[in-house]
Coordinates of C-alpha atoms in Angstrom, one line a residue:
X418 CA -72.1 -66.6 -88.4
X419 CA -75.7 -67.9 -87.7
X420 CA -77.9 -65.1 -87.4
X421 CA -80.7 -64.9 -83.9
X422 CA -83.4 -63.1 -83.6
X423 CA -84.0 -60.3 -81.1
X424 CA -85.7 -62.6 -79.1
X425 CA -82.7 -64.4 -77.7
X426 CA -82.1 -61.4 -76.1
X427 CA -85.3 -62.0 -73.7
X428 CA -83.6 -65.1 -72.8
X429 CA -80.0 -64.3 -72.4
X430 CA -81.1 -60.8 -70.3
X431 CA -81.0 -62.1 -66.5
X432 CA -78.4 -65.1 -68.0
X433 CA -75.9 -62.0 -67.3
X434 CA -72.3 -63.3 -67.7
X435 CA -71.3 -64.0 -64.5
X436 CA -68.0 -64.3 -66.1
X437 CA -67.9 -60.6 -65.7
X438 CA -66.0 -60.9 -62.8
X439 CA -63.1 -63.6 -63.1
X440 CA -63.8 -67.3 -62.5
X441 CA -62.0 -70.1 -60.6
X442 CA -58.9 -71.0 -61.5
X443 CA -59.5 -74.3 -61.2
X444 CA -60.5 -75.3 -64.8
X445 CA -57.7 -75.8 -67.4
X446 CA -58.2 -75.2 -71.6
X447 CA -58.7 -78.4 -74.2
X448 CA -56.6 -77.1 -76.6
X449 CA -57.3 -79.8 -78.9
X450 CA -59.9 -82.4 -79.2
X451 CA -60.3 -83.2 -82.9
X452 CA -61.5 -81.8 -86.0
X453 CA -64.2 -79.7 -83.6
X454 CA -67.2 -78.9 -86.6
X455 CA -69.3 -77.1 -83.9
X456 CA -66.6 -74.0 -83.2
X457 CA -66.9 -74.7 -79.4
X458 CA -64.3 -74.3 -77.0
X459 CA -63.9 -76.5 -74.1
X460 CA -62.5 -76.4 -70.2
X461 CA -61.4 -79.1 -67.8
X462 CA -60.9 -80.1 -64.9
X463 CA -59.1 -83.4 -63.3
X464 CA -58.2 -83.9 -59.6
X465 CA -55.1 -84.2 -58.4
X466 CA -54.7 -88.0 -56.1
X467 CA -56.8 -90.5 -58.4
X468 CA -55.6 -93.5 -58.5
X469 CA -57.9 -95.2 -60.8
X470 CA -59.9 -94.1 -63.8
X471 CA -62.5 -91.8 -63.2
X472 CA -65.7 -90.9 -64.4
X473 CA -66.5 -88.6 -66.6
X474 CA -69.5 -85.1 -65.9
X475 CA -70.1 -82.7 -68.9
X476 CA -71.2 -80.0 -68.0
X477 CA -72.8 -77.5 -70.2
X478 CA -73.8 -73.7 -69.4
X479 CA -76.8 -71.5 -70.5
X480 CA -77.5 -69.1 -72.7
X481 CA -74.9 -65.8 -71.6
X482 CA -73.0 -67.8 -68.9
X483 CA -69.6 -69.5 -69.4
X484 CA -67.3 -72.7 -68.2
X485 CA -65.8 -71.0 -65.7
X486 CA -69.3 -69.0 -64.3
X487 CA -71.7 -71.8 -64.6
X488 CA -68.9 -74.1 -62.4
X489 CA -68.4 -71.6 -59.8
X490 CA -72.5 -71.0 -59.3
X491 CA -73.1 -75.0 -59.4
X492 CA -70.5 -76.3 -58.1
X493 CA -69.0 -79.1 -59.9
X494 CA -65.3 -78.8 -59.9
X495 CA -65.4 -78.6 -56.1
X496 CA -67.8 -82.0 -56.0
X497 CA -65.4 -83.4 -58.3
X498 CA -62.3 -82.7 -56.2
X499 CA -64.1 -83.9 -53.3
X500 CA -65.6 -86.7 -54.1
X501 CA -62.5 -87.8 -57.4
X502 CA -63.8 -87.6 -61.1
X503 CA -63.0 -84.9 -63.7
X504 CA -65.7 -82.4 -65.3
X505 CA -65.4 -81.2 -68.6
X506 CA -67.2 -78.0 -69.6
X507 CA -68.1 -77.1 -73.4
X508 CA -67.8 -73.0 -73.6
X509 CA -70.0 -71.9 -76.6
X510 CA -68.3 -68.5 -78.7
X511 CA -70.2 -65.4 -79.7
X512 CA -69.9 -65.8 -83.4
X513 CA -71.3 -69.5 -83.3
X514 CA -74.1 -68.0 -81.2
X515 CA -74.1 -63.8 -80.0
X516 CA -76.5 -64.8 -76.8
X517 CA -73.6 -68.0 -76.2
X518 CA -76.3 -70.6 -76.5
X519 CA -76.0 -73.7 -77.9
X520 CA -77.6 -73.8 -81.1
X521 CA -80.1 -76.7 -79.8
X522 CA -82.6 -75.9 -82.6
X523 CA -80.2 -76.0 -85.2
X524 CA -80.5 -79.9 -87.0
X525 CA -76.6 -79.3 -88.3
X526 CA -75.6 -79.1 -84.9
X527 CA -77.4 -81.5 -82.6
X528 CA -77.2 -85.1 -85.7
X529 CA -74.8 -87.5 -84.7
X530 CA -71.5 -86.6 -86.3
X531 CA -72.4 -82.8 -87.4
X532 CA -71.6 -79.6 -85.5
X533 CA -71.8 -79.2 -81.7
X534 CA -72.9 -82.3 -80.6
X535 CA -70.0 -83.9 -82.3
X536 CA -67.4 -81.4 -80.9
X537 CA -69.2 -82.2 -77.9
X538 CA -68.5 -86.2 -78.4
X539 CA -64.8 -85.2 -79.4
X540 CA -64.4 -83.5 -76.6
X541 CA -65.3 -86.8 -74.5
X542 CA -63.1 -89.1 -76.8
X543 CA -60.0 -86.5 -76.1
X544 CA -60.7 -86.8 -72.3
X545 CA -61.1 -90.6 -72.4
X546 CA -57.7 -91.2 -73.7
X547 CA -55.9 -88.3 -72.3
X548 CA -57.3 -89.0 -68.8
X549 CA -57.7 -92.5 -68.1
X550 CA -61.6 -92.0 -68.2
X551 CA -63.6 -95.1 -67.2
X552 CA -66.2 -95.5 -70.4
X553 CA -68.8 -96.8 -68.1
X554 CA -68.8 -93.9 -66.1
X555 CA -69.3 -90.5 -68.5
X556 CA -72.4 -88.4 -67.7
X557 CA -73.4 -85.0 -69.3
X558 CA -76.0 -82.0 -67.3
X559 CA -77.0 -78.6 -68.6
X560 CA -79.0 -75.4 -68.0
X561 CA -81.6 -74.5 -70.7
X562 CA -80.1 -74.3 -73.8
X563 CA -77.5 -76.2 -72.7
X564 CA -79.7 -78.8 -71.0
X565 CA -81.5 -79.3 -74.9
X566 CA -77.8 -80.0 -76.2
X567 CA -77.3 -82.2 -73.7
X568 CA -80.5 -83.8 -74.3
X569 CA -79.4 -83.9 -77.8
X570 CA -75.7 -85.6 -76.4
X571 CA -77.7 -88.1 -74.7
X572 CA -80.1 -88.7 -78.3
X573 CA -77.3 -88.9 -80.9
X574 CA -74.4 -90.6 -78.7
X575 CA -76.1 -92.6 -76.0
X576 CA -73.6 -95.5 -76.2
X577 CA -71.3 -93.1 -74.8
X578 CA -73.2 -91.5 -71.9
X579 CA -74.5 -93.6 -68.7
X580 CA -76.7 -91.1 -67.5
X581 CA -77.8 -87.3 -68.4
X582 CA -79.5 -84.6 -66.4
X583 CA -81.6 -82.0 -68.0
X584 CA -82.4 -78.6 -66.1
X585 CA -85.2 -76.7 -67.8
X586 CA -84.2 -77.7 -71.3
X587 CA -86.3 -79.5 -74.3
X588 CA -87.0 -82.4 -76.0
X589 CA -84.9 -83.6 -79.0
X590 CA -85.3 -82.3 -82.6
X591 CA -88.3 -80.7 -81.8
X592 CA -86.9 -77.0 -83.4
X593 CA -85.8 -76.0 -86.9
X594 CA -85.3 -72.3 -86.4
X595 CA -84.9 -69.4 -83.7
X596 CA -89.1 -68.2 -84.3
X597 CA -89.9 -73.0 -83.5
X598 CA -87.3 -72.8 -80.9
X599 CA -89.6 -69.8 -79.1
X600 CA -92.5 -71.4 -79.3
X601 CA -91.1 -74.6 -77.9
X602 CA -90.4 -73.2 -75.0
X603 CA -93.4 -71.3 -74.3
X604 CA -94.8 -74.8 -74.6
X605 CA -96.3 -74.6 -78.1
X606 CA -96.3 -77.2 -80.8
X607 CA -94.7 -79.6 -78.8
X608 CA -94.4 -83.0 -81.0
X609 CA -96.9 -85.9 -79.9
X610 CA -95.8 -89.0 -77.9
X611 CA -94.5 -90.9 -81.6
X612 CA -93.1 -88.3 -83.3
X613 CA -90.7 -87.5 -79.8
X614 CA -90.1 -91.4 -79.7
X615 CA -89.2 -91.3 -83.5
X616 CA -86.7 -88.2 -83.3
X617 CA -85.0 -90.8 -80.8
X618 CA -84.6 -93.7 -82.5
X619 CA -83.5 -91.8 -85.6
X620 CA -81.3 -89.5 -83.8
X621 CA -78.5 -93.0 -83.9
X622 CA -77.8 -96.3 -84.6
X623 CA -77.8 -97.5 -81.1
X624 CA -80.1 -100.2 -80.1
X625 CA -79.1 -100.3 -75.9
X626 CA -78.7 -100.4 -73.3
X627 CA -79.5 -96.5 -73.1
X628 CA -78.3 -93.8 -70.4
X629 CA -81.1 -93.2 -67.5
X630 CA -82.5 -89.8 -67.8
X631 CA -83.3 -87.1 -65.0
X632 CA -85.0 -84.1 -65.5
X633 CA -85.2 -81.0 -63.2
X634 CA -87.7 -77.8 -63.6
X635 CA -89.1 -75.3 -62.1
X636 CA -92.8 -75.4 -61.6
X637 CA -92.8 -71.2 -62.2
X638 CA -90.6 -71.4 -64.8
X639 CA -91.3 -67.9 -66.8
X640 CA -88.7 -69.1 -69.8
X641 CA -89.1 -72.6 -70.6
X642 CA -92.5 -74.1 -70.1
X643 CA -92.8 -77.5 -68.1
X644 CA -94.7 -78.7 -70.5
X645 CA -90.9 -79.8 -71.7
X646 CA -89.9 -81.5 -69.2
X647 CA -93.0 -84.0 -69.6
X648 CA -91.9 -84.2 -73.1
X649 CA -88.6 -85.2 -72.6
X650 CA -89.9 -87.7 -70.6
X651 CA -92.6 -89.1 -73.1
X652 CA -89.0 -88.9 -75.5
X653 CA -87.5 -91.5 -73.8
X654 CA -89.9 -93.7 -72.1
X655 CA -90.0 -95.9 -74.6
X656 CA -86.3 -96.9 -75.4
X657 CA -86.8 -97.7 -71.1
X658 CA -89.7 -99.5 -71.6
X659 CA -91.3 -98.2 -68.3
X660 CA -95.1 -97.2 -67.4
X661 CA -96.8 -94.5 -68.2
X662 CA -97.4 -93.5 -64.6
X663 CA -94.5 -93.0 -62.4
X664 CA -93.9 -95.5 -60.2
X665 CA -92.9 -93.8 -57.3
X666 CA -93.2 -90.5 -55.9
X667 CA -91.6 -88.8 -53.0
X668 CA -90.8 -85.4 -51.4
X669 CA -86.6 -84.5 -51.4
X670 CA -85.5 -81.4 -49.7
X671 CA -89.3 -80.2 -49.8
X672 CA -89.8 -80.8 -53.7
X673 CA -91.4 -83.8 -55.5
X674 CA -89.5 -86.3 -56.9
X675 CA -91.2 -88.6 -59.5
X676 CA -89.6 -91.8 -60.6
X677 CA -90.3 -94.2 -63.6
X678 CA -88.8 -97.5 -62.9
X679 CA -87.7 -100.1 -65.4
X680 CA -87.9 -103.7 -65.6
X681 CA -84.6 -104.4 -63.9
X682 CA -85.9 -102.4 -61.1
X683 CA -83.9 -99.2 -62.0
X684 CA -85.3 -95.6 -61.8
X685 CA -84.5 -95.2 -65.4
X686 CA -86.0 -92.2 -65.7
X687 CA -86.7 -89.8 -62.8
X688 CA -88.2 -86.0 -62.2
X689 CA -88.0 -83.3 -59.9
X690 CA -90.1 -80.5 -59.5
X691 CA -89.1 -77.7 -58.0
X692 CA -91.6 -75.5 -56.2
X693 CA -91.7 -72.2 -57.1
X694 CA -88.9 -71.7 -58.7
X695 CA -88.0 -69.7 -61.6
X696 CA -86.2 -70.9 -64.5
X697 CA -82.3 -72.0 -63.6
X698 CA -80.6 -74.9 -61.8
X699 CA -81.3 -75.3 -58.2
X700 CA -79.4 -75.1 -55.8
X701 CA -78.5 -75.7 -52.1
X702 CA -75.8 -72.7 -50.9
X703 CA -76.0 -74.2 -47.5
X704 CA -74.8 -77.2 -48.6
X705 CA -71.1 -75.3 -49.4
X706 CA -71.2 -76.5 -52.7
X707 CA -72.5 -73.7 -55.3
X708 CA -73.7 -69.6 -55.3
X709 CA -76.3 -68.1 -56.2
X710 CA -76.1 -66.1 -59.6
X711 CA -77.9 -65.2 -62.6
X712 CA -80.3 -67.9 -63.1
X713 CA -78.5 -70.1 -60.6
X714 CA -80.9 -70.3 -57.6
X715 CA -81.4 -71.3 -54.2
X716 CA -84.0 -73.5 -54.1
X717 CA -82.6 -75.6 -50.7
X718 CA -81.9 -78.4 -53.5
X719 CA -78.8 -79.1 -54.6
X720 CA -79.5 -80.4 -58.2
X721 CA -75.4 -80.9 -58.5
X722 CA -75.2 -83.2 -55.5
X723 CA -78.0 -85.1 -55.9
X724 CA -77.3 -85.9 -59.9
X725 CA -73.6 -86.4 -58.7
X726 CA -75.1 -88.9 -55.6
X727 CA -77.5 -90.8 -58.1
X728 CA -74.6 -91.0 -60.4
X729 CA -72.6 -92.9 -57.5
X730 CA -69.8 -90.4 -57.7
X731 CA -70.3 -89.3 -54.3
X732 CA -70.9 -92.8 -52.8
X733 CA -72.2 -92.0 -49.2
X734 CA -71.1 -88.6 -49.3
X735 CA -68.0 -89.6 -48.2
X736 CA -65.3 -87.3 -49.6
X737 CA -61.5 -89.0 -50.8
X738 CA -58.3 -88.7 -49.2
X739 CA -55.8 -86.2 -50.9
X740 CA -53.3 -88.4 -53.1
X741 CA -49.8 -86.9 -54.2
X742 CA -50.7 -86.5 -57.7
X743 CA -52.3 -87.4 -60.5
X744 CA -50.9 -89.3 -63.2
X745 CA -52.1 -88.8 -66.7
X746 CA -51.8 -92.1 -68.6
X747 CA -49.6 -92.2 -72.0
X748 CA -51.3 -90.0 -74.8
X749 CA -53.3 -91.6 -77.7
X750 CA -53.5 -90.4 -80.7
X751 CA -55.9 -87.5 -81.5
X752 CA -59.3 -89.0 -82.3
X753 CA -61.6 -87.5 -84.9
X754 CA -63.2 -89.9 -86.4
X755 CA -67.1 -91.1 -85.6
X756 CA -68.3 -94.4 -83.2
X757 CA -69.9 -96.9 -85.0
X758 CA -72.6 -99.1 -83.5
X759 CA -72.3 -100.7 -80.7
X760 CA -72.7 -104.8 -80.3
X761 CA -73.7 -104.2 -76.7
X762 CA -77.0 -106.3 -75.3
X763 CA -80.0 -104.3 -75.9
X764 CA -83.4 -104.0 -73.5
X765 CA -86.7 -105.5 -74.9
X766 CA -89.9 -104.8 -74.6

């Protein structure tokens, strides 16, 4: 058991289970995904009516929350039945972590092939072959601690993700232990512009094309300092080869959007600040997907239909018809094993 700090409990306070009360019964269990080094448990769920592979969103939930909590407040299962592609939700356990964080400053579990971030990656493998999932369409999202591990998702397996979205999390690698890990996220000691590029390139093999990167915080964010969010943009600007200044800014929904475009003309990396607002993923109840809960707020933004949208899964918001069924294509065998590098094209700069 890895032993916390008192301070976690500051964090985990308002991040109140809202699995107290039951969840949705829309998300089924992954029994078994692999040799699983992290401990972590993990939840699905697949429409029924697809007729072709789907894409892929992992979701991951924040410190004290669980699968089935964080998808009821944010929504995704009932995007994902709209709109057709599965979601796959990574539960953390009490005696990997007792505040169910993801253990984002812990350097076993966030290296490529170690710990949670491997799980994490088996877990995606399992779904791929169980599920038919189109491998050009996997995406990953998370809340605090679980936006860091996604971050870290994104940093040690980016051949297998096309795009991530991190809400209020951190940088990569930029904590050892539970006392670093604090003073990250009050903004202090944050790496310089080199040594976040470096933890990158380390963090894998993989020379490109890389996954395009959105980040969401609050700009009164009381938990984790915004000062993060600029990091993990200063992370992976680089591997995009894109300015230093944005090159576009805009208001959405009454909050600044800041984009970084690449040479292709992409907005490889983009940010959204969120006016004050505290520290959680935004939301937009209005738009009947989401509810407000512990540190899942309504900021008249929906951070899960816009990531969703600029992920193309929700191509003109124009939901699916219901099919008869879904068909699961013919089982693989189990995989457990590592990806090796990749021989795909990379960018230059």
């Amino acid at each position: 058991m890895r032993f916390l700090l008192d301070g976690f409990k500051r964090v985990a306070r308002s991040h109140k289970r809202s699995a107290a009360a039951p969840g949705p019964a829309t998300l089924s269990p992954l029994q078994s995904f692999g040799s699983n080094p992290g401990a972590l448990q993990a939840w699905y769920y697949v429409p029924e009516g697809l007729t072709k592979a789907p894409a892929l969103v992992v979701v991951l939930h924040g410190c004290g929350q669980n699968a089935a909590g964080y998808d009821q407040a944010a929504g995704w299962s009932k995007v994902a039945e709209d709109f057709g592609f599965a979601v796959l939700y990574p539960e953390q356990i009490h005696t990997n972590n007792p505040k169910l964080c993801f253990n984002w400053f812990n350097l076993g579990d966030i290296r490529r092939g170690q710990g949670e971030v491997h799980s994490i990656w088996q877990m995606v493998e399992t779904m791929t072959t169980e599920h038919g999932i189109n491998r050009d369409r996997i995406y990953i999202t998370g809340l605090s601690a679980g936006g860091a591990m996604a971050n870290a998702a994104l940093c040690a397996y980016p051949e297998t993700f096309a795009g991530g979205a991190i809400i209020a999390g951190l940088p990569y690698a930029v904590a050892t232990s539970v006392p670093a890990a604090f003073d990250r996220m009050r903004g202090h000691g944050i790496p310089n512009e080199e040594c976040l590029q470096g933890r990158l390139a380390e963090a894998s093999p993989h020379i490109g094309p890389w996954p395009t990167i959105s980040v969401w915080h609050g700009t009164s964010d009381g938990t984790v300092a915004q000062a993060n969010a600029s990091a993990i943009i200063t992370q992976w600007s680089r591997v995009h080869d894109v300015p230093l200044n944005p090159s576009s800014l805009k208001t959405v929904d009454g909050h600044k959007r800041l984009a970084w475009r690449d040479r292709f003309g992409r907005d490889a990396i983009e940010l959204y600040l969120i006016e004050r607002m505290d520290h959680g993923t935004p939301l937009d109840v209005a738009s009947g997907y989401g509810q407000i809960a512990p540190y899942m707020l309504d900021a008249g933004i929906s951070s899960t239909l816009h990531t969703a949208r600029s992920w193309g899964l929700t191509p003109a918001f124009r939901r699916r018809p219901k099919g008869i069924g879904y068909v699961r294509p013919t089982r693989l065998p189990q995989v457990t094993g590592d990806l090796s590098r990749t021989g795909r094209k990379t960018f230059k700069w």
